[in-house]
Amino acid sequence: MGTAQPQKTSAAALPSRDDRLRERVLRTLAIESKGLAALSAAIEAELGDAVENAIALIEGARGRVIVTGMGKSGHIGRKLAATLASTGTPALFLHAAEASHGDLGMVTPDDVLLAISWSGETSELGDIVHYAGRFAVPLLAITSNADSTLGRAADVALVLPRVEEACPNGLAPTTSTLMQLAIGDALAVALLERRGFSASDFRVFHPGGKLGARLLKVADIMHQEAEMPLVRLGTPMSEVLIEITGKRFGCCGVVDGEGRLTGIVTDGDLRRHMSGALLAAPVEKVMTSSPFVVDPLELASAALGLMNRRPVPITVVFAVSEGKPVGILHIHDILRAGVV
């Protein structure tokens, strides 16, 4: 019994082409771009002081930023809470409807409430606003209506300019939610920079996936201590060869009496000095002095780039701190870690 073959859709069955489709898409982007431009202009003018006050309010909180909202504003709020939390500002999202059924217990006077509502009259936010006032929880609002219930109740109100929605009916939140998202990102990035949140800090909250791999440092994947192939100055090459063979990196570092890395012996050095006297020669007669090294705190991706950009690309590098080798890194270690 034969297997049925999938049927191709005939040209007649396809929907008719809308010659204005690209124009419609571009119009949406143009309208939303005007919204972002209006937001920027507002921050340069009257909204700027409120933004600075909002950042100061969040910075001064001993607790978390509790973000809340309903509908599309709620979806924006979830994203904002996630962005804040991943960039050094403890935050969580509180569903406005669930707040009235026990979840207000998540909120403490040490926290800051950040409520998002374009109209400022979202009924589900009523209990949260009352709770904030009753228990002196600082309230930050993102709205377009300063005279709304939310706008009047807020300690700091970020009043966004009223702009045209990209929806031709003026109903579906489009430009408005983009502006909410943009002001939220702006707050998160400003707080990130104020806190001095680094790539290293970022990795603590993003240990998994490709992003986590990109933020690995040399120290995270290098081989250390007894795994490093090392000999001292004056060691005969016969012993150096044993060290190279035993550690399987294809090279050997050379340290002085104080443990500082002064040279390296590679297979290229061995080929250049191949003779009957090689085994009896002291290592300093064969080694390459002042080898290329990396800092153990360097990103592994940056170390890989440096290795590849050498006049002759190298596959192994020592990590050195204060002149002393603290680890050795092979290019295969970087690749296995998924850095590229």
XYZ file of N, CA, C and O in Angstrom, residues 21 23 32-33 36 66 77 110 113 115 119 150 158-159 161 165 176 199 205 218 267 269 296 300 312 331 337:
108
model
N 0.148 45.581 0.808
C 0.552 44.917 2.037
C 1.811 45.560 2.637
O 1.854 45.880 3.830
N 2.951 48.492 2.102
C 2.616 49.857 2.522
C 1.954 49.852 3.894
O 2.240 50.715 4.741
N 4.406 53.964 14.804
C 5.042 53.601 16.069
C 6.341 54.374 16.264
O 6.701 54.727 17.399
N 7.055 54.643 15.183
C 8.280 55.448 15.279
C 7.969 56.852 15.777
O 8.726 57.437 16.569
N 7.667 56.745 19.529
C 8.951 56.746 20.221
C 9.602 58.125 20.169
O 10.225 58.567 21.145
N 7.815 45.615 42.360
C 6.660 44.754 42.075
C 5.917 45.379 40.909
O 5.276 46.429 41.055
N 4.347 44.492 31.452
C 4.846 44.451 32.817
C 5.649 43.201 33.112
O 6.677 43.251 33.796
N 8.940 47.678 52.042
C 10.289 47.890 51.503
C 10.313 47.867 49.980
O 11.334 48.207 49.371
N 5.976 49.554 44.155
C 4.976 49.072 43.197
C 5.078 49.887 41.916
O 5.120 51.127 41.957
N 2.951 50.241 38.596
C 1.694 49.879 37.937
C 1.635 50.486 36.542
O 1.940 51.668 36.363
N -4.771 53.983 30.405
C -5.863 54.896 30.797
C -5.705 55.378 32.232
O -6.211 56.451 32.584
N -5.026 56.262 38.912
C -3.657 55.794 39.114
C -2.671 56.955 39.115
O -1.772 57.024 39.960
N 4.886 58.533 35.538
C 5.510 58.716 34.229
C 4.369 58.834 33.223
O 3.784 57.824 32.814
N 4.042 60.064 32.898
C 2.897 60.324 32.015
C 3.387 60.352 30.580
O 4.065 61.295 30.145
N 3.196 60.587 26.475
C 2.410 61.419 25.551
C 1.349 60.588 24.839
O 1.580 59.420 24.491
N -2.527 55.296 17.774
C -2.277 53.859 17.718
C -2.083 53.435 16.269
O -2.685 54.017 15.353
N 1.003 52.479 21.897
C 1.010 52.709 23.350
C 1.829 51.649 24.083
O 2.612 51.971 24.988
N 29.200 42.594 32.678
C 28.954 41.345 31.950
C 29.127 40.145 32.868
O 28.421 39.139 32.751
N 23.160 35.655 36.346
C 21.725 35.466 36.149
C 21.379 34.776 34.833
O 20.213 34.515 34.563
N 37.905 32.987 30.955
C 38.987 32.017 30.829
C 39.077 31.184 32.101
O 39.234 29.952 32.054
N 55.834 22.444 19.968
C 56.360 21.498 18.972
C 57.202 22.211 17.933
O 58.161 21.651 17.397
N 59.223 24.728 18.563
C 60.553 24.879 19.178
C 61.335 23.578 19.065
O 62.553 23.589 18.799
N 43.196 35.607 33.284
C 42.146 34.631 33.612
C 40.745 35.234 33.678
O 39.754 34.508 33.549
N 36.228 34.204 27.590
C 36.781 33.133 26.765
C 36.637 33.462 25.284
O 37.512 33.129 24.479
N 50.752 33.831 13.734
C 50.555 32.389 13.516
C 49.554 31.947 14.581
O 49.883 31.934 15.769
N 42.177 25.572 22.770
C 41.077 26.038 21.933
C 39.898 25.069 21.954
O 38.742 25.461 21.858
N 32.875 24.350 25.305
C 32.013 25.162 26.178
C 30.916 25.872 25.384
O 30.040 26.497 25.970
